[in-house]
Tab-separated table of C-alpha atoms and ligand atoms in Angstrom:
chain	number	residue	atom	x	y	z
A	156	MET	CA	11.680	-9.445	13.663
A	157	PHE	CA	8.197	-8.799	11.966
A	158	ASP	CA	7.625	-12.857	12.653
A	159	THR	CA	4.512	-13.723	10.938
A	160	PRO	CA	3.183	-16.842	12.614
A	161	ILE	CA	3.616	-20.497	11.149
A	162	ALA	CA	0.038	-21.308	9.913
A	163	ASN	CA	0.129	-18.243	8.365
A	164	ARG	CA	2.974	-19.054	6.096
A	165	LEU	CA	3.239	-20.864	2.475
A	166	HIS	CA	4.041	-24.649	2.773
A	167	ILE	CA	6.142	-25.858	0.623
A	168	ALA	CA	6.792	-29.429	0.611
A	169	ILE	CA	9.841	-30.946	-1.193
A	170	PHE	CA	8.972	-34.709	-2.504
A	171	GLY	CA	11.497	-36.935	-4.312
A	172	LYS	CA	13.557	-39.672	-3.899
A	173	ARG	CA	16.480	-40.345	-1.606
A	174	ASN	CA	19.420	-38.675	-2.708
A	175	ALA	CA	17.684	-36.211	-5.352
A	176	GLY	CA	19.182	-33.201	-3.190
A	177	LYS	CA	15.797	-32.469	-1.680
A	178	SER	CA	17.715	-30.960	1.188
A	179	SER	CA	20.553	-29.362	-0.707
A	180	LEU	CA	17.495	-27.925	-2.513
A	181	ILE	CA	16.337	-26.044	0.190
A	182	ASN	CA	19.385	-25.119	1.561
A	183	ALA	CA	19.694	-23.617	-2.055
A	184	LEU	CA	16.404	-21.823	-2.060
A	185	THR	CA	17.189	-20.166	1.160
A	186	ASN	CA	20.626	-19.620	0.567
A	187	GLN	CA	21.481	-21.323	3.883
A	188	GLU	CA	22.507	-24.394	5.776
A	189	ILE	CA	19.802	-25.827	7.536
A	190	SER	CA	18.830	-28.683	6.055
A	191	LEU	CA	21.049	-32.224	6.692
A	192	VAL	CA	22.753	-32.716	3.457
A	193	SER	CA	24.683	-36.318	2.921
A	194	ASP	CA	25.052	-38.735	0.141
A	195	THR	CA	23.825	-42.162	2.738
A	196	ALA	CA	20.315	-42.127	1.597
A	197	GLY	CA	17.742	-41.588	4.040
A	198	THR	CA	19.336	-38.805	6.354
A	199	THR	CA	15.971	-36.687	6.515
A	200	THR	CA	14.178	-39.351	8.763
A	201	ASP	CA	11.042	-37.212	10.160
A	202	PRO	CA	9.968	-34.150	7.673
A	203	VAL	CA	11.675	-31.110	9.108
A	204	TYR	CA	10.208	-27.909	9.356
A	205	LYS	CA	11.759	-24.424	8.005
A	206	ALA	CA	10.473	-20.994	8.665
A	207	MET	CA	11.715	-18.562	6.800
A	208	GLU	CA	11.538	-15.404	4.282
A	209	LEU	CA	11.546	-16.366	1.014
A	210	LEU	CA	11.563	-13.581	-1.589
A	211	PRO	CA	9.788	-12.580	-3.562
A	212	ILE	CA	7.391	-14.701	-2.039
A	213	GLY	CA	7.569	-13.415	1.579
A	214	PRO	CA	7.150	-15.555	4.497
A	215	VAL	CA	7.249	-19.336	3.686
A	216	VAL	CA	7.760	-22.565	5.672
A	217	PHE	CA	10.040	-25.426	3.628
A	218	ILE	CA	9.348	-29.259	4.688
A	219	ASP	CA	11.986	-31.232	3.977
A	220	THR	CA	10.688	-34.626	3.661
A	221	ALA	CA	12.142	-38.119	3.706
A	222	GLY	CA	12.667	-40.297	-0.008
A	223	LEU	CA	9.568	-41.358	-1.727
A	224	ASP	CA	11.676	-44.613	-2.019
A	225	ASP	CA	12.699	-45.431	1.465
A	226	VAL	CA	13.217	-48.877	2.233
A	227	GLY	CA	12.456	-50.963	5.334
A	228	GLU	CA	10.509	-50.999	8.146
A	229	LEU	CA	11.113	-47.822	9.290
A	230	GLY	CA	11.192	-46.618	5.776
A	231	GLU	CA	7.803	-47.842	5.250
A	232	LEU	CA	7.112	-45.003	8.395
A	233	ARG	CA	8.786	-42.050	6.843
A	234	VAL	CA	6.990	-42.825	3.446
A	235	LYS	CA	3.515	-42.409	5.871
A	236	LYS	CA	5.240	-39.310	7.352
A	237	THR	CA	5.626	-38.417	4.079
A	238	LYS	CA	2.199	-38.563	2.798
A	239	ALA	CA	0.571	-37.248	5.920
A	240	VAL	CA	2.808	-33.657	5.037
A	241	MET	CA	0.307	-33.788	2.047
A	242	GLU	CA	-2.370	-32.383	4.352
A	243	LYS	CA	-0.721	-29.245	5.240
A	244	THR	CA	1.140	-28.486	1.337
A	245	ASP	CA	0.224	-25.597	-0.080
A	246	LEU	CA	2.473	-25.910	-2.741
A	247	ALA	CA	4.985	-29.338	-3.707
A	248	LEU	CA	8.237	-29.357	-5.427
A	249	LEU	CA	8.458	-32.664	-6.803
A	250	VAL	CA	12.487	-33.084	-7.312
A	251	LEU	CA	13.979	-35.723	-9.555
A	252	THR	CA	17.353	-36.384	-11.242
A	253	GLY	CA	18.542	-37.687	-14.337
A	254	ASP	CA	17.306	-40.953	-13.484
A	255	GLU	CA	15.094	-42.534	-16.233
A	256	ASP	CA	12.623	-44.526	-14.246
A	257	THR	CA	10.005	-42.031	-12.742
A	258	LYS	CA	7.362	-44.055	-11.846
A	259	LEU	CA	7.501	-43.409	-7.888
A	260	GLU	CA	7.276	-39.434	-8.746
A	261	GLU	CA	4.539	-40.146	-11.189
A	262	GLU	CA	2.602	-42.195	-8.569
A	263	TYR	CA	2.933	-39.125	-6.062
A	264	LEU	CA	2.151	-36.327	-8.485
A	265	LEU	CA	-1.336	-38.016	-8.898
A	266	GLU	CA	-2.289	-37.704	-5.264
A	267	LEU	CA	-0.886	-34.431	-4.726
A	268	LYS	CA	-3.407	-33.487	-8.275
A	269	GLN	CA	-6.168	-35.280	-6.621
A	270	LYS	CA	-5.750	-33.254	-3.389
A	271	SER	CA	-5.242	-30.066	-5.879
A	272	ILE	CA	-1.926	-29.376	-4.762
A	273	PRO	CA	-0.032	-27.272	-7.262
A	274	VAL	CA	3.389	-28.985	-8.023
A	275	VAL	CA	6.366	-27.449	-9.604
A	276	GLY	CA	8.621	-29.705	-10.908
A	277	VAL	CA	12.743	-29.977	-10.159
A	278	VAL	CA	15.062	-31.400	-12.252
A	279	ASN	CA	18.359	-31.048	-10.134
A	280	LYS	CA	21.924	-31.863	-10.419
A	281	ILE	CA	22.247	-30.392	-14.032
A	282	ASP	CA	25.668	-29.883	-13.220
A	283	GLU	CA	26.303	-33.488	-13.856
A	284	LYS	CA	23.874	-34.409	-16.679
A	285	ASP	CA	21.469	-32.095	-18.431
A	286	ALA	CA	18.071	-32.712	-18.766
A	287	ASP	CA	15.407	-32.868	-21.117
A	288	VAL	CA	12.374	-30.647	-19.322
A	289	LYS	CA	9.957	-30.674	-22.852
A	290	LYS	CA	10.209	-34.750	-22.603
A	291	LEU	CA	9.554	-34.711	-18.506
A	292	GLU	CA	6.583	-31.749	-19.068
A	293	GLU	CA	4.964	-34.223	-21.696
A	294	ARG	CA	4.969	-37.366	-19.451
A	295	PHE	CA	4.367	-35.172	-16.177
A	296	LYS	CA	1.893	-32.186	-17.526
A	297	ILE	CA	3.647	-30.182	-15.144
A	298	SER	CA	6.067	-27.523	-15.716
A	299	PHE	CA	9.676	-27.971	-14.925
A	300	VAL	CA	12.483	-26.092	-13.917
A	301	LYS	CA	16.011	-27.525	-14.250
A	302	VAL	CA	18.743	-26.957	-11.348
A	303	SER	CA	21.699	-27.688	-9.503
A	304	ALA	CA	21.470	-27.541	-5.867
A	305	LYS	CA	25.294	-27.919	-5.472
A	306	ASP	CA	25.721	-24.998	-7.684
A	307	ARG	CA	23.137	-22.850	-7.187
A	308	ILE	CA	21.938	-22.782	-10.939
A	309	ASN	CA	18.797	-21.729	-11.989
A	310	ILE	CA	17.669	-20.837	-8.326
A	311	ASP	CA	15.901	-18.030	-9.214
A	312	GLU	CA	14.236	-19.510	-11.885
A	313	LEU	CA	12.689	-21.819	-9.638
A	314	LYS	CA	11.794	-19.174	-6.969
A	315	ASN	CA	10.211	-17.282	-9.869
A	316	ALA	CA	8.039	-21.157	-10.864
A	317	ILE	CA	7.381	-21.394	-7.022
A	318	PHE	CA	5.482	-17.652	-6.658
A	319	GLU	CA	3.491	-18.200	-10.229
A	320	ASN	CA	2.120	-21.491	-8.646
A	321	ALA	CA	1.464	-20.368	-5.422
A	322	PRO	CA	-2.514	-20.317	-4.588
A	323	MET	CA	-3.886	-17.246	-4.899
A	324	ASP	CA	-4.812	-16.958	-1.218
A	325	PHE	CA	-1.798	-16.806	0.289
A	326	GLU	CA	-2.652	-14.043	2.058
A	327	ARG	CA	-2.464	-12.980	5.714
A	328	SER	CA	-5.014	-14.319	7.357
A	329	THR	CA	-5.775	-10.699	8.946
A	330	ILE	CA	-4.666	-7.152	8.818
A	331	VAL	CA	-3.593	-6.801	12.641
A	332	GLY	CA	-5.477	-9.640	14.487
A	333	ASP	CA	-1.862	-10.800	15.233
A	334	VAL	CA	-1.026	-7.642	16.606
A	335	VAL	CA	-3.917	-6.801	18.933
A	336	LYS	CA	-5.650	-8.896	21.920
A	337	PRO	CA	-9.335	-9.079	22.641
A	338	LYS	CA	-10.371	-6.396	24.081
A	339	ASP	CA	-7.790	-3.552	23.092
A	340	CYS	CA	-8.999	-0.404	22.634
A	341	ILE	CA	-7.865	0.939	19.284
A	342	LEU	CA	-7.865	4.614	18.073
A	343	LEU	CA	-8.497	5.059	14.388
A	344	VAL	CA	-7.665	8.298	12.973
A	345	ALA	CA	-8.980	8.733	9.734
A	346	PRO	CA	-9.165	12.243	7.937
A	347	GLN	CA	-12.103	12.255	5.667
A	348	ASP	CA	-11.013	15.168	3.658
A	349	ILE	CA	-11.275	16.236	-0.352
A	350	GLN	CA	-9.838	12.561	-1.276
A	351	ALA	CA	-12.147	10.536	0.793
A	352	PRO	CA	-15.214	9.507	-1.592
A	353	LYS	CA	-18.777	10.733	-0.503
A	354	GLY	CA	-20.685	9.218	1.674
A	355	ARG	CA	-18.459	5.939	2.755
A	356	LEU	CA	-14.843	5.316	4.076
A	357	ILE	CA	-11.954	4.463	1.580
A	358	LEU	CA	-11.268	0.592	1.338
A	359	PRO	CA	-8.404	0.318	3.777
A	360	GLN	CA	-10.154	1.733	6.765
A	361	VAL	CA	-13.493	-0.220	6.156
A	362	GLN	CA	-10.928	-3.305	6.267
A	363	VAL	CA	-9.201	-2.502	9.509
A	364	ILE	CA	-12.489	-1.707	10.724
A	365	ARG	CA	-14.059	-5.148	9.878
A	366	ASP	CA	-10.350	-7.177	10.781
A	367	LEU	CA	-10.392	-5.082	13.965
A	368	LEU	CA	-14.022	-6.140	14.707
A	369	ASP	CA	-13.179	-9.358	14.348
A	370	ASN	CA	-10.804	-9.575	16.351
A	371	ASP	CA	-12.755	-8.335	19.068
A	372	ALA	CA	-11.057	-5.165	19.262
A	373	VAL	CA	-12.674	-1.544	21.360
A	374	VAL	CA	-12.615	0.754	18.249
A	375	THR	CA	-13.017	4.280	18.320
A	376	ILE	CA	-12.766	6.354	14.738
A	377	ILE	CA	-12.783	10.036	14.464
A	378	LYS	CA	-11.059	12.827	12.146
A	379	ASP	CA	-7.525	14.570	12.782
A	380	SER	CA	-9.353	17.571	14.029
A	381	GLU	CA	-10.845	15.661	17.148
A	382	LEU	CA	-7.732	13.701	18.132
A	383	LYS	CA	-7.576	15.872	21.207
A	384	GLU	CA	-10.932	15.113	22.645
A	385	ALA	CA	-10.496	11.704	22.015
A	386	LEU	CA	-6.851	11.627	24.009
A	387	ASN	CA	-8.496	13.656	27.032
A	388	ASN	CA	-11.695	11.511	26.856
A	389	LEU	CA	-10.578	7.977	25.985
A	390	SER	CA	-9.388	6.433	29.293
A	391	LYS	CA	-7.523	3.401	27.693
A	392	ILE	CA	-5.717	3.503	23.923
A	393	ASP	CA	-3.924	0.762	23.505
A	394	LEU	CA	-3.203	1.368	19.653
A	395	VAL	CA	-3.141	4.254	17.043
A	396	ILE	CA	-3.535	3.835	13.491
A	397	THR	CA	-3.826	6.932	11.348
A	398	ASP	CA	-4.332	7.854	8.233
A	399	SER	CA	0.449	7.916	6.888
A	400	GLN	CA	-0.944	11.800	5.382
A	401	VAL	CA	-1.308	13.046	8.942
A	402	PHE	CA	1.278	10.793	10.728
A	403	LYS	CA	3.479	13.999	11.830
A	404	TYR	CA	0.710	15.667	13.379
A	405	VAL	CA	-0.559	12.348	15.159
A	406	ASN	CA	2.920	11.455	15.874
A	407	GLU	CA	3.343	14.966	17.711
A	408	THR	CA	0.306	15.115	19.655
A	409	ILE	CA	0.024	11.765	21.221
A	410	PRO	CA	2.103	10.487	23.978
A	411	LYS	CA	5.772	9.493	22.850
A	412	ASP	CA	4.841	5.711	24.556
A	413	MET	CA	1.525	5.088	22.736
A	414	PRO	CA	1.888	2.456	19.739
A	415	LEU	CA	1.330	4.248	16.443
A	416	THR	CA	1.041	2.604	12.987
A	417	SER	CA	-1.380	3.708	9.774
A	418	PHE	CA	-3.736	2.070	7.554
A	419	SER	CA	-0.634	2.338	5.121
A	420	ILE	CA	1.902	0.714	6.445
A	421	LEU	CA	-0.747	-2.353	7.759
A	422	MET	CA	-1.685	-2.829	3.972
A	423	ALA	CA	1.861	-2.863	3.640
A	424	ARG	CA	2.683	-5.723	5.519
A	425	TYR	CA	-0.850	-7.534	4.325
A	426	LYS	CA	-0.463	-7.320	0.505
A	427	GLY	CA	3.148	-6.799	0.615
A	428	ASP	CA	6.649	-7.420	2.022
A	429	LEU	CA	7.488	-4.905	4.967
A	430	LYS	CA	11.027	-6.055	4.716
A	431	THR	CA	11.383	-4.907	1.604
A	432	PHE	CA	9.334	-1.580	1.693
A	433	ILE	CA	11.443	-0.469	4.985
A	434	GLU	CA	14.908	-1.308	3.147
A	435	GLY	CA	12.980	0.717	0.074
A	436	ALA	CA	12.819	3.916	2.025
A	437	LYS	CA	15.879	4.092	3.041
A	438	ALA	CA	16.736	4.542	-0.746
A	439	ILE	CA	15.020	8.452	-0.313
A	440	ASP	CA	18.559	9.226	1.634
A	441	ASN	CA	20.320	9.153	-1.927
A	442	LEU	CA	17.779	10.475	-4.360
A	443	LYS	CA	19.394	13.583	-6.217
A	444	GLU	CA	18.176	16.212	-8.317
A	445	GLY	CA	16.714	15.287	-11.766
A	446	ASP	CA	16.801	11.292	-10.214
A	447	GLU	CA	13.676	9.443	-11.710
A	448	VAL	CA	10.962	8.147	-9.758
A	449	LEU	CA	7.814	6.438	-9.896
A	450	ILE	CA	4.960	6.653	-7.825
A	451	ALA	CA	2.669	3.410	-8.800
A	452	GLU	CA	-1.070	3.334	-7.664
A	453	SER	CA	-3.193	-0.047	-7.666
A	454	CYS	CA	-6.490	1.402	-9.096
A	455	THR	CA	-7.279	4.554	-11.334
A	456	HIS	CA	-9.136	7.405	-9.382
A	457	HIS	CA	-9.943	11.062	-10.296
A	458	PRO	CA	-6.912	13.071	-8.834
A	459	LEU	CA	-8.325	15.806	-6.775
A	460	ARG	CA	-6.355	19.061	-4.971
A	461	GLY	CA	-4.046	17.757	-2.871
A	462	ASP	CA	-4.101	14.427	-4.082
A	463	ILE	CA	-1.315	12.192	-2.430
A	464	GLY	CA	0.658	10.519	-4.940
A	465	ARG	CA	0.699	13.687	-7.697
A	466	GLU	CA	0.821	16.210	-5.298
A	467	LYS	CA	1.740	15.894	-1.255
A	468	LEU	CA	4.701	13.130	-1.767
A	469	PRO	CA	6.059	15.291	-4.665
A	470	LYS	CA	6.180	17.972	-2.773
A	471	TRP	CA	8.013	16.399	-0.115
A	472	LEU	CA	10.278	14.456	-1.819
A	473	GLU	CA	11.370	17.265	-3.477
A	474	GLU	CA	11.523	19.394	-0.056
A	475	ARG	CA	13.864	16.749	1.039
A	476	VAL	CA	16.383	16.731	-1.953
A	477	LYS	CA	16.230	20.691	-2.466
A	478	GLY	CA	15.768	20.105	-6.130
A	479	LYS	CA	13.239	18.971	-8.912
A	480	ILE	CA	12.640	15.618	-9.144
A	481	ASN	CA	11.410	13.398	-12.210
A	482	ILE	CA	8.200	11.824	-11.248
A	483	LYS	CA	6.299	9.729	-12.714
A	484	VAL	CA	2.540	8.506	-11.517
A	485	LYS	CA	1.264	5.260	-13.019
A	486	ALA	CA	-1.961	4.205	-11.740
A	487	GLY	CA	-3.805	1.273	-12.960
A	488	ALA	CA	-3.315	-2.691	-13.218
A	489	ASP	CA	-0.526	-2.584	-15.849
A	490	PHE	CA	2.896	-1.732	-14.116
A	491	GLU	CA	5.538	0.643	-16.155
A	492	GLU	CA	7.781	-1.427	-18.368
A	493	ASN	CA	10.817	0.056	-18.533
A	494	LEU	CA	11.429	-0.045	-14.560
A	495	SER	CA	15.736	0.145	-14.312
A	496	LYS	CA	15.641	3.993	-14.735
A	497	TYR	CA	14.072	4.607	-11.652
A	498	LYS	CA	15.796	5.497	-8.617
A	499	LEU	CA	12.909	4.557	-6.611
A	500	ILE	CA	9.190	3.219	-6.759
A	501	ILE	CA	7.175	4.364	-4.120
A	502	HIS	CA	3.792	2.371	-4.148
A	503	CYS	CA	0.136	2.854	-2.956
A	504	GLY	CA	-1.384	0.703	-0.525
A	505	ALA	CA	-2.847	-1.627	-2.992
A	506	CYS	CA	-5.843	-2.421	-1.442
A	507	MET	CA	-7.162	-3.172	-5.197
A	508	PHE	CA	-5.020	-6.288	-5.080
A	509	ASN	CA	-4.136	-9.139	-4.099
A	510	ARG	CA	-1.346	-10.053	-2.405
A	511	LYS	CA	0.310	-11.828	-5.271
A	512	GLN	CA	-0.336	-8.810	-7.560
A	513	MET	CA	1.663	-6.448	-4.861
A	514	MET	CA	4.563	-9.109	-4.739
A	515	SER	CA	4.792	-9.675	-8.603
A	516	ARG	CA	5.743	-6.043	-8.892
A	517	ILE	CA	7.852	-6.092	-5.753
A	518	ILE	CA	9.548	-8.638	-8.357
A	519	LYS	CA	10.254	-6.814	-10.825
A	520	ALA	CA	11.227	-4.057	-9.036
A	521	LYS	CA	13.985	-6.603	-7.412
A	522	GLU	CA	14.845	-8.085	-10.914
A	523	ASN	CA	15.251	-4.444	-11.936
A	524	ASN	CA	17.163	-3.497	-8.872
A	525	VAL	CA	15.066	-0.841	-8.109
A	526	PRO	CA	14.319	0.179	-4.442
A	527	ILE	CA	10.498	-0.232	-3.766
A	528	THR	CA	8.125	1.232	-0.975
A	529	ASN	CA	5.085	2.111	-0.450
A	530	TYR	CA	3.278	5.275	0.637
A	531	GLY	CA	3.293	4.921	4.099
A	532	ILE	CA	6.495	3.865	4.951
A	533	ALA	CA	8.046	6.562	2.582
A	534	ILE	CA	5.866	9.095	4.518
A	535	ALA	CA	6.741	7.931	8.217
A	536	TYR	CA	10.758	7.525	7.121
A	537	MET	CA	10.764	11.169	5.735
A	538	ASN	CA	9.436	12.201	9.068
A	539	GLY	CA	11.682	10.126	11.029
A	540	ILE	CA	9.042	7.999	12.735
A	541	LEU	CA	9.525	4.737	10.850
A	542	ASP	CA	10.892	2.766	13.734
A	543	ARG	CA	7.817	3.826	15.815
A	544	VAL	CA	5.569	3.327	13.609
A	545	VAL	CA	6.976	-0.342	12.612
A	546	GLU	CA	7.312	-1.145	16.311
A	547	ILE	CA	4.606	-3.633	16.970
A	548	PHE	CA	5.430	-6.165	14.395
A	549	LYS	CA	8.697	-6.678	16.041
B	862	LIG	N1	26.207	-33.023	-8.476
B	862	LIG	C1	25.466	-32.733	-7.706
B	862	LIG	N2	25.082	-33.578	-6.555
B	862	LIG	C2	23.847	-32.568	-5.686
B	862	LIG	C3	23.071	-31.784	-5.650
B	862	LIG	N3	22.431	-31.230	-5.099
B	862	LIG	C4	22.463	-32.345	-4.238
B	862	LIG	N4	23.736	-33.058	-4.276
B	862	LIG	C5	24.173	-34.541	-3.426
B	862	LIG	O1	23.668	-35.194	-3.662
B	862	LIG	C6	23.370	-36.026	-2.553
B	862	LIG	C7	22.086	-36.052	-1.834
B	862	LIG	O2	21.854	-34.777	-1.419
B	862	LIG	P1	20.796	-34.166	-0.248
B	862	LIG	O3	20.372	-33.015	-0.448
B	862	LIG	O4	20.872	-35.087	1.481
B	862	LIG	O5	19.488	-35.605	-1.217
B	862	LIG	P2	17.712	-35.967	-0.014
B	862	LIG	O6	18.188	-37.035	0.462
B	862	LIG	O7	17.372	-35.941	-1.222
B	862	LIG	O8	17.217	-34.698	0.931
B	862	LIG	C8	24.565	-35.243	-1.653
B	862	LIG	O9	25.929	-35.732	-1.888
B	862	LIG	C9	24.570	-33.848	-2.375
B	862	LIG	O10	25.297	-33.081	-2.140
B	862	LIG	C10	23.386	-30.890	-7.461
B	862	LIG	O11	22.875	-30.162	-7.795
B	862	LIG	N5	24.717	-31.370	-8.055
B	863	LIG	MG1	17.368	-35.057	3.070
């Protein structure tokens, strides 16, 4: 479900000597037994690709490689294949154990650095032997995380280090290009209410239009007040993308079988993590009178009458729980410090953020065990149409 094409995933390659625990590390990171682990050196021969959802990073593909120190004729071939992996690596994990001789690893690091690939050092098997991370960091000039793949020690620290070191541009390459076909006819519903900036369209609308044009779609854009005329006049509509604020009206007005989503949901997928947000929306059901809810926006704007974060969402939430909710609105680049008291975070589409900024908020929410969702997904959920509006991503 919600699959990301392999090419758009962050490629994380694992390098290290035979038996350093590279395959075990992938299993630990993904909490699965997918890589073949054995104590016979040289078990992993050809690079093995595993696509998965690695929270908090999102869609990634792990590349498990053979040992750097592989020997013999076959071994040389494997080393060659391992080196070829660097060409598609966005981020490398260099795995060592307590072994004093790190000449090979240093050679690899040099090659990775020449290719400008970010590298996270990993010392594995600390359950057997503790490691002097400081000493390694001085020698390698990269940061190290010490872990035990076997006993799953410090795996979350490693995930955070991966995230911290991931290249900034690991965004999806397209907002909607993967769900529309060339010549598809797309109807955009964009109410130009009092919130809309004078004389122009808001950024998510502009970005979606541009992305649709780049993907050779036929784009029609209307306000909600002209929806009925558009439905009568257009002979073919393959997808409707609406502003979430008029979800209810659009959902009820267009034919039941017409694919529907929103700008905000597209942004949730582009900047954040759709699965996390869908899970997060379900927390709305558990809200009670007096609960604290954080509404977070990535930019500061002057709030006007009918502001979505300050008026509409609070009103809808309170109608639902039939009582008063303690809502805090926090706008701007700095995130709320004390998250743990909140029962739910509802985030804006984050069009002013890059994916990394949005993802670091998702991590903070997860660290504090607070469900997080976004405007469009919360609104769709409250209107009972979430399934319908994420259907196109399945
Ligand atoms: N004690 C200990 N053994 C480990 C750890 N990680 C892996 N191993 C063992 O080391 C051996 C090699 O592991 P494997 O993942 O196949 O290494 P690879 O050749 O680098 O892929 C296996 O016997 C693993 O069970 C660890 O954290 N601690
Ligand atoms: Mg292996």
